[in-house]
Short mmCIF file of C-alpha atoms and ligand atoms in Angstrom, two decimals:
data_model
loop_
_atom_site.label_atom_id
_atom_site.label_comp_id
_atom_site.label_asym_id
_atom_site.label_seq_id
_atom_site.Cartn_x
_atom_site.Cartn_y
_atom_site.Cartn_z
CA UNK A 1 -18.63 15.49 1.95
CA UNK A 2 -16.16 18.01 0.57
CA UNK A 3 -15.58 19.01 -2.89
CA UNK A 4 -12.69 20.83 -4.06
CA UNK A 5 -12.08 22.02 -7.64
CA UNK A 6 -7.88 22.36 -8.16
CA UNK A 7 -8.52 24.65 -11.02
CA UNK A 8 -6.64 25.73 -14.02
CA UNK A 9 -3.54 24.36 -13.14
CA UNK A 10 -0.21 25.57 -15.54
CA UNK A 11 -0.50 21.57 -17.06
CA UNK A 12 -1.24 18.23 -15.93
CA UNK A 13 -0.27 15.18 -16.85
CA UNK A 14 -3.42 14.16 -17.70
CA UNK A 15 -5.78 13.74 -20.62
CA UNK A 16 -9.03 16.89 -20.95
CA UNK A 17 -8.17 17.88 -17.33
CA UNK A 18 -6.51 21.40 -18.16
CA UNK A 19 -9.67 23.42 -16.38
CA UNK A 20 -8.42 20.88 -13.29
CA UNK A 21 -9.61 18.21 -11.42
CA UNK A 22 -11.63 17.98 -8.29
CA UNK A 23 -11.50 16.11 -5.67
CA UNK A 24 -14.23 14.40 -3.43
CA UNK A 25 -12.86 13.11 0.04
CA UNK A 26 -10.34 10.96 -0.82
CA UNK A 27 -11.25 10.15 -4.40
CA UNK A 28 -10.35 12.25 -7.88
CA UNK A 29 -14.42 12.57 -9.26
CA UNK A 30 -14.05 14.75 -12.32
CA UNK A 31 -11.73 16.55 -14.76
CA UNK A 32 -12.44 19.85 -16.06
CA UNK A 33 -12.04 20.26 -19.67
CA UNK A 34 -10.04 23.51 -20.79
CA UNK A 35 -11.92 26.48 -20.20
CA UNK A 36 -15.04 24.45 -18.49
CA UNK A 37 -16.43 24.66 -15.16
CA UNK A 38 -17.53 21.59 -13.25
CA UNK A 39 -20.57 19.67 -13.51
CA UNK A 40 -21.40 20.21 -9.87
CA UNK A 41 -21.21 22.89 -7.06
CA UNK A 42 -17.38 23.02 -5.44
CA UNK A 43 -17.11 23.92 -1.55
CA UNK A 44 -13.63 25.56 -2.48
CA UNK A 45 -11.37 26.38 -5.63
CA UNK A 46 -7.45 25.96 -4.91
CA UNK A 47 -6.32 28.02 -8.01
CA UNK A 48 -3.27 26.09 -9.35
CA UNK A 49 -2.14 28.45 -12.88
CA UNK A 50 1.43 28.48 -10.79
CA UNK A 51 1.51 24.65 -10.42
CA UNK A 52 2.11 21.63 -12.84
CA UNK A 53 0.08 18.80 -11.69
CA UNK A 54 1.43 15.33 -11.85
CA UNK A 55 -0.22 11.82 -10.08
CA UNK A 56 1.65 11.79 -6.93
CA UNK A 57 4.86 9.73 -7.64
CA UNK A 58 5.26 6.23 -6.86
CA UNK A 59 8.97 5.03 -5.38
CA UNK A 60 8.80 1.03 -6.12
CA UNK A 61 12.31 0.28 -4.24
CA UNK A 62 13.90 1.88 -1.29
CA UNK A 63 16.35 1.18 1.82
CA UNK A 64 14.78 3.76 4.04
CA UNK A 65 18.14 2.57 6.79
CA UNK A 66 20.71 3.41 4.50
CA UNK A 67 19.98 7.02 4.49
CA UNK A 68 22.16 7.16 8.03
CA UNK A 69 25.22 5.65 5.61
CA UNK A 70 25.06 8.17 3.41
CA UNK A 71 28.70 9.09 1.59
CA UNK A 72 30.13 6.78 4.37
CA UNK A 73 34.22 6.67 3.62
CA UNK A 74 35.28 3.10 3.31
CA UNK A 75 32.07 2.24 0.76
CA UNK A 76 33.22 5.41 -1.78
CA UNK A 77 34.03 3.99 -4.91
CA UNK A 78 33.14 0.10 -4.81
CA UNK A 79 31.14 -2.26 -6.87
CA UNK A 80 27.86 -3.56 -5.07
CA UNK A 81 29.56 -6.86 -3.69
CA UNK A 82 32.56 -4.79 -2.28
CA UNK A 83 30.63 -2.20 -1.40
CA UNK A 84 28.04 -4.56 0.90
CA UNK A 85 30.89 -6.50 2.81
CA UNK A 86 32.25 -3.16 3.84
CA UNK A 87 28.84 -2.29 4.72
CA UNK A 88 26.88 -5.07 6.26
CA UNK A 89 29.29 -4.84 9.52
CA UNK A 90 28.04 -1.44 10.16
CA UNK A 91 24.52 -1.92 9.57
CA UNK A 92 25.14 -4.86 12.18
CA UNK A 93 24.60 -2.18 14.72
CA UNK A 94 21.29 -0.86 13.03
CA UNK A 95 18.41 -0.69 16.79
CA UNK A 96 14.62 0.70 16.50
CA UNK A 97 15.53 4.29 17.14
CA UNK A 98 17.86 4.41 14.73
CA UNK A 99 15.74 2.72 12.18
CA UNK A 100 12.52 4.51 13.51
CA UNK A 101 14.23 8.14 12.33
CA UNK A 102 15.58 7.02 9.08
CA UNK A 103 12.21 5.75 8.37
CA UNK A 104 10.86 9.08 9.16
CA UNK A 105 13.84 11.26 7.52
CA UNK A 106 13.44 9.29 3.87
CA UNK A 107 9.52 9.12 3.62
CA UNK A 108 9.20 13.05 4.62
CA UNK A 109 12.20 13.72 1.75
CA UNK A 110 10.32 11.73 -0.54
CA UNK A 111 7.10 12.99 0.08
CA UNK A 112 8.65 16.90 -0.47
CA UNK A 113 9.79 15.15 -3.86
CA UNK A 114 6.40 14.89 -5.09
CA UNK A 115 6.27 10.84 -4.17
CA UNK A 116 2.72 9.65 -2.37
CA UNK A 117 3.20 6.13 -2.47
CA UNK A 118 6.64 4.51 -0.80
CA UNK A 119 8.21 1.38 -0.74
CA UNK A 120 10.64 0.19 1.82
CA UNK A 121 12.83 -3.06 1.69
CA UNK A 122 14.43 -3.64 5.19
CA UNK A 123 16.36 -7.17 5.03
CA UNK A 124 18.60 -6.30 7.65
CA UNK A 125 17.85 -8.22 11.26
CA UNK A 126 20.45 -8.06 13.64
CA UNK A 127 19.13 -9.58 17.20
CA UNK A 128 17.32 -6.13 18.31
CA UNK A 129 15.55 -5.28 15.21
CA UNK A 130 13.42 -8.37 14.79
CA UNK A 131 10.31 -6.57 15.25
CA UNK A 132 11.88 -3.88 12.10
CA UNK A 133 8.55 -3.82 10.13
CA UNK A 134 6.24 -2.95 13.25
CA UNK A 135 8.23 0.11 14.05
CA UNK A 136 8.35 1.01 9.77
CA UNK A 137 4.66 0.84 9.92
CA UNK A 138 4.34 2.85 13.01
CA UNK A 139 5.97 5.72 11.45
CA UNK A 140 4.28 5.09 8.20
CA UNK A 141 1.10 5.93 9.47
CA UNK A 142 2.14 9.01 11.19
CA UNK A 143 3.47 10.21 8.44
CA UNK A 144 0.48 9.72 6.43
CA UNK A 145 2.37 8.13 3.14
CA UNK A 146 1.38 5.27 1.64
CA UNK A 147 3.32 2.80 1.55
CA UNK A 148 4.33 -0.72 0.93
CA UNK A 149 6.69 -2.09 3.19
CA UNK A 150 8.52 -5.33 2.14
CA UNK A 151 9.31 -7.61 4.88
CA UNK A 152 12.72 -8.39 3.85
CA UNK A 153 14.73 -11.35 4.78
CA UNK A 154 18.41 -13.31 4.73
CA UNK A 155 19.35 -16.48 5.88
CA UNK A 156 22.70 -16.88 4.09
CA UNK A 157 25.84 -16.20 5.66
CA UNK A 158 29.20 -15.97 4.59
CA UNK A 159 29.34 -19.38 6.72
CA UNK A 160 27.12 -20.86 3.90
CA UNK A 161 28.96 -19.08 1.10
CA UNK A 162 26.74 -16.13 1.12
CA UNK A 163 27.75 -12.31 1.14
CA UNK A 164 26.35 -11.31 4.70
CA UNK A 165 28.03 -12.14 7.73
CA UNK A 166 26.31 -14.17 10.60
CA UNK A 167 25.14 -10.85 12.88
CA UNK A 168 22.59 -9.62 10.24
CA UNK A 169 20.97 -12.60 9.26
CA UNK A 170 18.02 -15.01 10.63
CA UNK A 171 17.16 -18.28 10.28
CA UNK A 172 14.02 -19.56 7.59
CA UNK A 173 11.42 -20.33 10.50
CA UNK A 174 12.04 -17.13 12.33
CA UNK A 175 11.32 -15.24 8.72
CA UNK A 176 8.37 -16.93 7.67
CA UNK A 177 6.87 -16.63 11.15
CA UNK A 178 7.32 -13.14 11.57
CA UNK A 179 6.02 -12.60 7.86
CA UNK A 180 2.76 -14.42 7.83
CA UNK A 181 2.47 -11.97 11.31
CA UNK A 182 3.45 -8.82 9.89
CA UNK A 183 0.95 -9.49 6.87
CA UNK A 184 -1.72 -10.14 9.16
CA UNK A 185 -1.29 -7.30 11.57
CA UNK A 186 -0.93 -5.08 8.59
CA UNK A 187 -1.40 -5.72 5.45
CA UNK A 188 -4.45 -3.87 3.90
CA UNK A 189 -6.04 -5.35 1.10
CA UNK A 190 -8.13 -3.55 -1.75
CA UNK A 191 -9.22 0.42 -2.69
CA UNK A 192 -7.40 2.88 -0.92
CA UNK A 193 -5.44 0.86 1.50
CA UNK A 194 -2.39 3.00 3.32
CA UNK A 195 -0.30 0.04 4.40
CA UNK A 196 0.35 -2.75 2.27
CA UNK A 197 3.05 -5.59 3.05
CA UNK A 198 4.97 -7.59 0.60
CA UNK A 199 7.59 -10.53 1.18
CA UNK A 200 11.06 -9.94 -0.14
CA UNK A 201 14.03 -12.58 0.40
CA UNK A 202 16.97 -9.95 -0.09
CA UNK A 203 19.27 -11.21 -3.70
CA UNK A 204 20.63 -14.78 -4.76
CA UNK A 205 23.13 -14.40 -3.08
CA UNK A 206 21.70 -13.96 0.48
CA UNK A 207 19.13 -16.07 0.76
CA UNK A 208 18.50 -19.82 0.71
CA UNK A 209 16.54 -21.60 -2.46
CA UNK A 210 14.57 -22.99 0.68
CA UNK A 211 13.67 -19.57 1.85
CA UNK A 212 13.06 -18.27 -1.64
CA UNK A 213 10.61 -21.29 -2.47
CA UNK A 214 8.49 -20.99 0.75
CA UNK A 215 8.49 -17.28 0.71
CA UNK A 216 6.97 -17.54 -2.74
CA UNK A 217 4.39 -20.22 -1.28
CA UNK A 218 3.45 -18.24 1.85
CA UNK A 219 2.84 -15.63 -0.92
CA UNK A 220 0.42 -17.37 -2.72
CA UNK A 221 -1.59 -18.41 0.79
CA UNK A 222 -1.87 -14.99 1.99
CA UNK A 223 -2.41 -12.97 -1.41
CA UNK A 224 0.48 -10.65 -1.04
CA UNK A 225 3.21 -9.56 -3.49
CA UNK A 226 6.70 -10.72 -3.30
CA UNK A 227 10.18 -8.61 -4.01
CA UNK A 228 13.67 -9.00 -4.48
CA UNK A 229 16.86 -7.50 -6.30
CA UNK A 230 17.36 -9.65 -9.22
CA UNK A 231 19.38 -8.79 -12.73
CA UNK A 232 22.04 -5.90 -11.21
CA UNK A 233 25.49 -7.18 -11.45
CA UNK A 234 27.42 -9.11 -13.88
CA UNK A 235 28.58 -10.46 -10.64
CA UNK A 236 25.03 -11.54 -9.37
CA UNK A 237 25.02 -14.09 -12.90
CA UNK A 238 28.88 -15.25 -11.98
CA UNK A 239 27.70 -16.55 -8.59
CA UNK A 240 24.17 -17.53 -10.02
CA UNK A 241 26.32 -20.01 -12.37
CA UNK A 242 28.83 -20.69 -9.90
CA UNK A 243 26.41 -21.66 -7.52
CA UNK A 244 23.20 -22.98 -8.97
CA UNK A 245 24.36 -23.69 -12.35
CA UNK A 246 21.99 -20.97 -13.83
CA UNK A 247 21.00 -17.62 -14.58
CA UNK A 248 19.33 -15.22 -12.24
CA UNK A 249 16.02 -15.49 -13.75
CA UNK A 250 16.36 -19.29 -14.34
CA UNK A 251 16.95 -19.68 -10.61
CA UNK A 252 14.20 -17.67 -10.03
CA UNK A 253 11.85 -19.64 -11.73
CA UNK A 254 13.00 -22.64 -10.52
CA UNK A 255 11.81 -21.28 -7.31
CA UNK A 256 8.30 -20.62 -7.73
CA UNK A 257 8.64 -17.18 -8.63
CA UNK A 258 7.25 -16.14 -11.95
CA UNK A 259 4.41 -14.75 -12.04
CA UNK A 260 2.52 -11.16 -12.24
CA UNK A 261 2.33 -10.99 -8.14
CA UNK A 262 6.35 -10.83 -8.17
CA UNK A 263 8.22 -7.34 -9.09
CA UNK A 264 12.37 -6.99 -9.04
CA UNK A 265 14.39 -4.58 -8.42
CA UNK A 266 16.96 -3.30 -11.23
CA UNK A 267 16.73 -5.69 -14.23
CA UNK A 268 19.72 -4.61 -15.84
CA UNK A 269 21.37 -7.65 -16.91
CA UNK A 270 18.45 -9.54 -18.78
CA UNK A 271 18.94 -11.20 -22.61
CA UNK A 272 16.30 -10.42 -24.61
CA UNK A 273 14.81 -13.88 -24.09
CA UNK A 274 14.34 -13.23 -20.31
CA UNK A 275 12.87 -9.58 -21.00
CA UNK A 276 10.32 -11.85 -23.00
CA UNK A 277 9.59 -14.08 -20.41
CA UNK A 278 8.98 -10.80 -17.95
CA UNK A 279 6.48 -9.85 -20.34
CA UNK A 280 5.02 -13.30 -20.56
CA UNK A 281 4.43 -13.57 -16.70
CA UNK A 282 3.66 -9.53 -16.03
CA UNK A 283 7.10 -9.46 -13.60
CA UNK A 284 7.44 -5.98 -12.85
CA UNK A 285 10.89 -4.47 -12.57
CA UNK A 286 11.79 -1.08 -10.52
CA UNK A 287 14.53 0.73 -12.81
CA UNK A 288 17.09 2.41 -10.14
CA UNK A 289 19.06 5.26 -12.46
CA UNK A 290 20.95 6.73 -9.75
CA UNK A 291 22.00 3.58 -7.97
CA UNK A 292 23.05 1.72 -10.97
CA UNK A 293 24.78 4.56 -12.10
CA UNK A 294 26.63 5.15 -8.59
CA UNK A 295 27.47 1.74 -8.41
CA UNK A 296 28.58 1.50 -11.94
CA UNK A 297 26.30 -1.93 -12.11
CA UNK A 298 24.81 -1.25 -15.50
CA UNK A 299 22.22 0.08 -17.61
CA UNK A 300 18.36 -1.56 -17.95
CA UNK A 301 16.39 -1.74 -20.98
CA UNK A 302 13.45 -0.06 -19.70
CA UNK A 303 11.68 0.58 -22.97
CA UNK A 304 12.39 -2.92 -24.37
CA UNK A 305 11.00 -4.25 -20.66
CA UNK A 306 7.81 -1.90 -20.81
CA UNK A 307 7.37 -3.22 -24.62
CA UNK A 308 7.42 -6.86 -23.48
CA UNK A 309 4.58 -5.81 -21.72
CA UNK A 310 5.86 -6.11 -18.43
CA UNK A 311 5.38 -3.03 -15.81
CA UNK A 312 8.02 -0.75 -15.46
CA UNK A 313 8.26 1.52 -12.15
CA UNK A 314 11.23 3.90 -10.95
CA UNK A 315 12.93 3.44 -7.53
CA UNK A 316 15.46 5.91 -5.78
CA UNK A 317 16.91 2.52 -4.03
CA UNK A 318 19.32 2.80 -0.97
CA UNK A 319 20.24 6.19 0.09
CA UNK A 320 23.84 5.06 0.44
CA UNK A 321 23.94 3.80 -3.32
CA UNK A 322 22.29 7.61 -4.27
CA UNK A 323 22.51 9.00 -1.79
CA UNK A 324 19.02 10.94 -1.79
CA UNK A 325 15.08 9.73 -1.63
CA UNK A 326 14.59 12.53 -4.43
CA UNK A 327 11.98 10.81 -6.74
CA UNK A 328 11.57 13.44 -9.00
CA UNK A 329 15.32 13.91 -9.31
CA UNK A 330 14.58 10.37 -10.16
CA UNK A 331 12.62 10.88 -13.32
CA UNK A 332 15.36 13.03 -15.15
CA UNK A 333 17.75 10.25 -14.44
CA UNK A 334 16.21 7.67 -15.83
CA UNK A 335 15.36 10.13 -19.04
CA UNK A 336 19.42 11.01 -19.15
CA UNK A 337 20.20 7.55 -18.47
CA UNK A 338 18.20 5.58 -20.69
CA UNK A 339 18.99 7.81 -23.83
CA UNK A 340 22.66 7.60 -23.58
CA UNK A 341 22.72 4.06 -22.53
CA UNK A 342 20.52 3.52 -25.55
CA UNK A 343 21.75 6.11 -27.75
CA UNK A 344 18.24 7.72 -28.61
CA UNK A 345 16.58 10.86 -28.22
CA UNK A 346 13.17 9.43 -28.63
CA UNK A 347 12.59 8.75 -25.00
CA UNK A 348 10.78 11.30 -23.98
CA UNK A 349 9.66 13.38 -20.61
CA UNK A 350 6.68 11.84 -20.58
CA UNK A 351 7.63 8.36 -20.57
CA UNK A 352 9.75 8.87 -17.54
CA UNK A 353 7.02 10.50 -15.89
CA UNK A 354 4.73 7.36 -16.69
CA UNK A 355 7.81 4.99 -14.74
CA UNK A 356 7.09 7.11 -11.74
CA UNK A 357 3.49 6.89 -11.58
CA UNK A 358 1.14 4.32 -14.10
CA UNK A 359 4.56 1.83 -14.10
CA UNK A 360 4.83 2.06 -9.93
CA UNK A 361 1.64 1.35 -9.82
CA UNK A 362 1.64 -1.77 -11.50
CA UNK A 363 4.43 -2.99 -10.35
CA UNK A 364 3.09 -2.62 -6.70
CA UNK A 365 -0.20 -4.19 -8.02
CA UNK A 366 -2.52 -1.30 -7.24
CA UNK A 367 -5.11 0.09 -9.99
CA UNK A 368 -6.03 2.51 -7.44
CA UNK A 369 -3.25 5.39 -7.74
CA UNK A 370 -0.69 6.21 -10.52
CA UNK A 371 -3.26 8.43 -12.79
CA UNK A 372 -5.07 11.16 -12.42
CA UNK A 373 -8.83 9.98 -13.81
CA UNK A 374 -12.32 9.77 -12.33
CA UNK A 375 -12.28 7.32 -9.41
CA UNK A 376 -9.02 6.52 -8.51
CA UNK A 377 -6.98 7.91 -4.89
CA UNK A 378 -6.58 11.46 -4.82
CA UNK A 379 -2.93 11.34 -4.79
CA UNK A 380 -1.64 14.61 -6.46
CA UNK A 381 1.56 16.45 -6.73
CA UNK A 382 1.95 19.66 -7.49
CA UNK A 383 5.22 21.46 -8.63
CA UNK A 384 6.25 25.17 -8.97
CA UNK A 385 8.23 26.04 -12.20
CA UNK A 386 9.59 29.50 -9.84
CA UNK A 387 13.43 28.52 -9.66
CA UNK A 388 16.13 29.95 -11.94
CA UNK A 389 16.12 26.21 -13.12
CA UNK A 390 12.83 26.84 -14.55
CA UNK A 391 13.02 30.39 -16.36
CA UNK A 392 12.36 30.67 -19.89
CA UNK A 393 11.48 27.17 -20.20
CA UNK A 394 8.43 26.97 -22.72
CA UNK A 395 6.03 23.20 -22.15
CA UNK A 396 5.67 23.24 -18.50
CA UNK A 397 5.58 19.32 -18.37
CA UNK A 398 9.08 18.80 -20.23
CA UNK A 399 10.44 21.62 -17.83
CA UNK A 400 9.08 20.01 -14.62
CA UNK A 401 11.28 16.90 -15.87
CA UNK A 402 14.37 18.38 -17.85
CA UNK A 403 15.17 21.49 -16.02
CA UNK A 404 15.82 19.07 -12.94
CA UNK A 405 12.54 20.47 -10.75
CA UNK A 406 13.91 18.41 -6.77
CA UNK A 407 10.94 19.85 -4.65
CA UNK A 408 7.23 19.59 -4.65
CA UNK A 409 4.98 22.55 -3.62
CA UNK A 410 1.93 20.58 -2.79
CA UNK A 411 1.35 16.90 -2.05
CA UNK A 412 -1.79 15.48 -1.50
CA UNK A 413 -2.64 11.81 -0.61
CA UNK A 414 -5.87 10.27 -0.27
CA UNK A 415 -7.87 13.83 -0.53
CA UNK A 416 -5.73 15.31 2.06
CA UNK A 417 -2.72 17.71 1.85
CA UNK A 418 0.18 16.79 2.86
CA UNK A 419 2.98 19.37 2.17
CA UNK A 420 1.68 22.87 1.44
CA UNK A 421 4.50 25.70 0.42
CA UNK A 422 7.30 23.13 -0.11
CA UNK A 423 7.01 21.85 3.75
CA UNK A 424 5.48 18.86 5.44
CA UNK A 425 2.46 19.35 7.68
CA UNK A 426 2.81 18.78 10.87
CA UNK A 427 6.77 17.95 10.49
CA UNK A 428 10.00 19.63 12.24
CA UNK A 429 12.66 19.62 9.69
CA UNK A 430 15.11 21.23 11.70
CA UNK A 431 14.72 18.73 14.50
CA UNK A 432 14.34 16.16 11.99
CA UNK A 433 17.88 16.18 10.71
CA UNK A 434 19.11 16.86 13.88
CA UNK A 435 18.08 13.42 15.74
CA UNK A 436 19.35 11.90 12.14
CA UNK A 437 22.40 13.41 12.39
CA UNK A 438 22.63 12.18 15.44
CA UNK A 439 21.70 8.43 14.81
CA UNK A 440 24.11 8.50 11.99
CA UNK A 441 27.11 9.47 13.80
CA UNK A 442 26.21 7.20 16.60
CA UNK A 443 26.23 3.96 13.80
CA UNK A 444 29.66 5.32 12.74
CA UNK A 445 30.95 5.55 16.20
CA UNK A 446 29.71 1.66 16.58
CA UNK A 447 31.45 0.55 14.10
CA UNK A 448 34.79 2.70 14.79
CA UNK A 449 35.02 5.15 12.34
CA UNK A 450 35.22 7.91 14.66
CA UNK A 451 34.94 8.82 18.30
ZN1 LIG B 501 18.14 -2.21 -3.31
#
């Protein structure tokens, strides 16, 4: 048993914890009032008066793939369903290397952005990648981030008058199959579980009602969450009416899917009716600033969704519709984002700072992580206020969010440090990049964009 006090740190987004924390194996036992020592003997003191301390982040919706199409030429400037035709064709050619290094590439650049806790949403299965979520969780766990990988799905094609074309696709038995599987070779249930897996039928307009309804079934049976992108484009309600004669959440419900098990990505484009009805069912919805904003898809109500009652989490979504995993990047956007789309200054730092960590949380379903209090994961992130960003900035919190802080200094997940001095243990960045690099330019050359 090791005890280590993480003393006086600069602040901490915490309540009576401004002597520190410390930390018993993997757990947070105790905070230290100002100016107090702990109740018990330490084994060692890491002095943090140079760090702010924040819960280690929580990213509740990511593409990990689509960080090798990042700034790709012929998506620049489109709308989301422009912008996934010209796409989908050139994740087509997506195989397990190239999916096991952008894996690795976006959880280490999250993880140096403060996050502890990931979420991936791979829905794309051409022929080679059909075991996609064993090779995620492979890399996962060397990593060491926690994680909750979505097994994502699609099984409608342009051929049925969906969006994706035929090569990326699979057909409903082959999904749920290979979901029940990857749920029971992975999924860990309960306190301080590493892996979790959730079920996620891609958008309305990829996947069958059929897959949607059993997805939401198998679910139920096996106790695991379920996830898709709902509530992003004013095109995603045109085809919703077009096609089922309702509105995205209508549709939803119709299949089976309300409830406080199920969390959705974006919620932009919700009446104030439907934000009620996320309340009523505790539907959790990730807010993606950067991607909305790249995309131009829209702007969500984030307070008036938290006020229904329903959790509210952040997500840096695809890399190729942000372009970065930068979580904490992250948090200012959805600060700048939801006071100008709101027009109010009364969202504050701090409630930005809850999205990433209490609101990711919840909407992944875990009580375990997202606060920094007696019992819970010891999942900390600690950030250095050193850059020119940062000088003569007066509350340390506020800076940490407003002055645009991208890099952590020290992560720590489950008791055990995982970057130290702004670098990942045990990780080759250099070489990193490299074999991404590579991998990326061998997807464009697949696809024909150069030789
Ligand atoms: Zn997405």
């Amino acid at each position: 048993m090791t005890r280590l006090w993480i003393k006086d740190p600069l602040a901490i987004f915490a309540d009576d914890a401004s002597g520190g924390v410390v930390v018993e194996n993997d757990q947070i036992v105790e905070l230290v009032p100002k100016g107090s020592k702990p109740e018990q003997p330490v084994d060692s003191i890491f002095n943090a008066n140079n760090h702010v301390i924040v819960p280690g982040l929580i990213n509740t919706h990511h593409h990990f793939y689509q960080t090798l199409t990042r700034a790709i030429t012929p998506a620049l400037g489109k709308p989301l369903f422009s912008w996934l035709q010209t796409l989908y064709p050139i994740w087509a050619n997506l195989d397990p290397e190239m999916l096991a290094i952008a894996t690795k590439l976006a959880s280490v650049e999250l993880l140096l952005s403060g996050c502890t806790t990931a979420s991936d949403h791979h829905y794309i299965y051409p022929a080679c990648l059909d075991r996609a979520l064993d090779i995620q969780a492979a890399v996962i766990k060397e990593i060491g981030i926690r994680a909750t990988l979505t097994r994502g799905s699609m099984d409608l094609s342009v051929s049925d008058g969906g969006l994706p074309p035929d090569s990326v696709v699979q057909d409903k038995d082959t999904i749920l199959a290979d979901c029940e599987r990857v749920v029971e070779t992975y999924h860990e249930p309960g306190y301080g579980a590493m892996t979790q897996v959730a079920l996620a039928p891609c958008s309305p307009f990829s996947v069958s009602g059929k897959l949607m309804r059993e997805t939401a079934s198998l679910a139920d049976r096996l106790n695991v969450r379920i996830h898709t992108h709902l509530g992003e484009t004013q095109d995603e309600n045109n085809y919703c009416q077009k096609r089922y004669g309702m509105r995205p959440l209508d549709y939803l419900e119709e299949c089976g899917w309300l409830g406080s098990h199920t969390w959705l990505a974006h919620g932009i484009h919700f009446n104030s009716d439907e934000i009620k009805k996320l309340g009523h069912f505790g539907i959790g919805i990730s807010h993606c600033p950067n991607s909305n904003m790249y995309l131009a898809s829209g702007v969500c109500d984030a307070r008036a969704i938290e006020n229904s009652g329903a959790p509210l989490g952040l997500g840096v979504d695809g890399s190729s519709s942000n372009d970065s995993s930068n979580l904490v990047e992250e948090i200012r956007q959805a600060l700048l984002l939801q006071r100008i789309g709101h027009h109010t200054t009364t969202i504050q730092h701090t409630d930005a700072l809850r999205w990433a960590t209490l609101g990711g949380a919840r909407c992944l379903g875990r009580s375990d992580i997202g606060r920094i209090a007696p019992g819970l994961q010891a999942d900390l992130a600690l950030f250095c206020l050193d850059e020119f960003r940062h000088s003569g900035s007066h509350d340390p919190l506020a800076a940490l969010v407003v002055c645009g802080s991208h890099r952590a200094d020290r992560v720590m997940i489950g008791g055990v440090w995982k970057v130290r001095d702004g670098h990942v243990i045990n990780i080759d960045t250099e070489h990193l990049i490299h074999k991404h690099n590579k991998a990326a330019k061998k997807l464009r050359q697949q696809a024909r964009l150069e030789s």
